[in-house]
Amino acid sequence: EAAVTQSPRNKVTVTGGNVTLSCRQTNSHNYMYWYRQDTGHGLRLIHYSYGAGNLQIGDVPDGYKATRTTQEDFFLLLELASPSQTSLYFCASSDEAGGARDTQYFGPGTRLLVL
Amino acid sequence: QQKVQQSPESLSVPEGGMASLNCTSSDRNFQYFWWYRQHSGEGPKALMSIFSDGDKKEGRFTAHLNKASLHVSLHIRDSQPSDSALYFCAAKPNYNVLYFGSGTKLTVEP
């Protein structure tokens, strides 16, 4: 099964602080995704990328930046964190060589608390 | 409004019983459907995918898709305590963005 790792696993910051969440996949997948999970909303897509240097906007991008530095690494940046960004964040990857039929594989998540 | 709606929000079944989870989408562009399972403290893991009308069975799990009514269901027979988890329905149009429902919390009581 595809391996996706995330760091840190837990993060506490203050309002206005800078936060970087990291994600690495070691399966040579083309696509990588950032989601946030909130009770009552399921998982919502923030940003995604189909290769190094590429960035696509998801459904809830406000307040977030992302950067894909290599095929393996995808970062989510919160430059002025707000309490509304307190959430559980997941990274995922998929090959997409088979088109939209390919499954997404998720990392273990990062729990972020903005005070 | 969310594009994928799930019901019920929570479900409790006895060990050995049948659990039935439902999902309806509001977008006729959705072509591909997944069920994901998330145990506490972990990331979601794909349980099964279904792309064609009808039933798909994998062990104790059966998914059913009706594209005309945009309805997907998941049935778990002989439920086990290890099946206790949050279950998500997810759907894709013919491009690479996955839309999730808000989840059904399943509890299997020993």
Tab-separated table of C-alpha atoms in Angstrom, chain B residues 2-109:
chain	number	residue	atom	x	y	z
B	2	GLN	CA	-22.374	19.439	0.221
B	3	LYS	CA	-22.289	17.506	-3.019
B	4	VAL	CA	-22.281	14.173	-1.185
B	5	GLN	CA	-24.759	13.468	1.617
B	6	GLN	CA	-24.502	10.503	3.965
B	7	SER	CA	-26.977	8.900	6.328
B	8	PRO	CA	-27.298	8.070	9.095
B	9	GLU	CA	-24.848	10.265	11.022
B	10	SER	CA	-24.311	7.455	13.477
B	11	LEU	CA	-25.269	3.816	13.624
B	12	SER	CA	-25.014	1.168	16.302
B	13	VAL	CA	-25.308	-2.549	15.512
B	14	PRO	CA	-24.691	-5.683	17.583
B	15	GLU	CA	-21.709	-7.900	16.857
B	16	GLY	CA	-22.646	-10.274	14.061
B	17	GLY	CA	-25.336	-7.932	12.763
B	18	MET	CA	-25.767	-6.128	9.449
B	19	ALA	CA	-24.790	-2.474	9.082
B	20	SER	CA	-26.202	-0.438	6.189
B	21	LEU	CA	-24.793	2.960	5.247
B	22	ASN	CA	-26.244	5.287	2.616
B	23	CYS	CA	-24.894	8.003	0.369
B	24	THR	CA	-26.538	10.275	-2.186
B	25	SER	CA	-24.820	12.736	-4.492
B	26	SER	CA	-26.311	15.887	-5.989
B	27	ASP	CA	-24.051	16.088	-9.030
B	28	ARG	CA	-24.836	13.971	-12.083
B	29	ASN	CA	-21.248	14.424	-13.245
B	30	PHE	CA	-20.054	12.042	-10.551
B	31	GLN	CA	-18.846	8.854	-12.207
B	32	TYR	CA	-16.725	7.079	-9.603
B	33	PHE	CA	-17.485	6.259	-5.990
B	34	TRP	CA	-15.472	5.049	-3.004
B	35	TRP	CA	-16.099	4.056	0.550
B	36	TYR	CA	-13.336	5.058	2.953
B	37	ARG	CA	-12.955	3.892	6.555
B	38	GLN	CA	-11.198	5.868	9.273
B	39	HIS	CA	-10.305	4.386	12.631
B	40	SER	CA	-9.703	6.763	15.510
B	41	GLY	CA	-6.290	8.439	15.295
B	42	GLU	CA	-5.621	7.280	11.753
B	43	GLY	CA	-6.028	8.581	8.234
B	44	PRO	CA	-8.874	7.394	5.973
B	45	LYS	CA	-8.221	4.186	4.054
B	46	ALA	CA	-10.040	3.146	0.912
B	47	LEU	CA	-12.347	0.242	1.630
B	48	MET	CA	-13.882	-0.288	-1.785
B	49	SER	CA	-14.539	1.451	-5.046
B	50	ILE	CA	-17.538	1.043	-7.325
B	51	PHE	CA	-17.875	2.464	-10.805
B	52	SER	CA	-20.720	0.476	-12.418
B	53	ASP	CA	-24.374	0.066	-11.551
B	54	GLY	CA	-25.162	-2.932	-9.377
B	55	ASP	CA	-23.447	-4.731	-6.540
B	56	LYS	CA	-19.787	-5.236	-5.752
B	57	LYS	CA	-18.856	-7.690	-3.025
B	58	GLU	CA	-15.549	-7.935	-1.183
B	59	GLY	CA	-15.663	-10.356	1.720
B	60	ARG	CA	-18.171	-9.121	4.303
B	61	PHE	CA	-18.605	-5.804	2.482
B	62	THR	CA	-21.059	-5.161	-0.352
B	63	ALA	CA	-21.407	-1.855	-2.158
B	64	HIS	CA	-24.374	-1.007	-4.347
B	65	LEU	CA	-24.513	1.771	-6.943
B	66	ASN	CA	-27.495	3.207	-8.751
B	67	LYS	CA	-26.290	5.987	-11.025
B	68	ALA	CA	-29.800	6.957	-12.136
B	69	SER	CA	-30.721	7.894	-8.554
B	70	LEU	CA	-27.136	8.894	-7.637
B	71	HIS	CA	-27.332	6.527	-4.667
B	72	VAL	CA	-24.555	4.404	-3.208
B	73	SER	CA	-24.840	2.108	-0.236
B	74	LEU	CA	-22.470	-0.032	1.822
B	75	HIS	CA	-23.596	-3.142	3.654
B	76	ILE	CA	-21.425	-4.878	6.229
B	77	ARG	CA	-22.573	-8.348	7.210
B	78	ASP	CA	-21.393	-10.171	10.320
B	79	SER	CA	-20.187	-6.875	11.788
B	80	GLN	CA	-17.174	-7.059	14.101
B	81	PRO	CA	-16.040	-4.663	16.859
B	82	SER	CA	-13.028	-3.877	14.648
B	83	ASP	CA	-15.476	-2.453	12.083
B	84	SER	CA	-16.252	0.372	14.518
B	85	ALA	CA	-15.000	3.464	12.693
B	86	LEU	CA	-15.994	6.549	10.733
B	87	TYR	CA	-17.100	5.679	7.189
B	88	PHE	CA	-16.945	8.182	4.370
B	89	CYS	CA	-18.570	8.062	0.991
B	90	ALA	CA	-16.569	9.865	-1.704
B	91	ALA	CA	-17.290	10.636	-5.337
B	92	LYS	CA	-15.400	11.930	-8.359
B	93	PRO	CA	-16.421	13.427	-11.662
B	94	ASN	CA	-14.281	12.532	-14.627
B	95	TYR	CA	-11.319	14.495	-13.275
B	96	ASN	CA	-9.113	14.241	-10.246
B	97	VAL	CA	-11.021	15.918	-7.429
B	98	LEU	CA	-12.658	13.766	-4.772
B	99	TYR	CA	-15.710	15.001	-2.846
B	100	PHE	CA	-16.427	13.516	0.570
B	101	GLY	CA	-19.597	13.176	2.576
B	102	SER	CA	-19.682	14.145	6.241
B	103	GLY	CA	-19.357	10.543	7.410
B	104	THR	CA	-21.264	7.863	9.327
B	105	LYS	CA	-19.955	6.791	12.713
B	106	LEU	CA	-20.435	3.052	13.089
B	107	THR	CA	-20.302	1.379	16.482
B	108	VAL	CA	-20.388	-2.410	16.704
B	109	GLU	CA	-21.316	-3.495	20.199
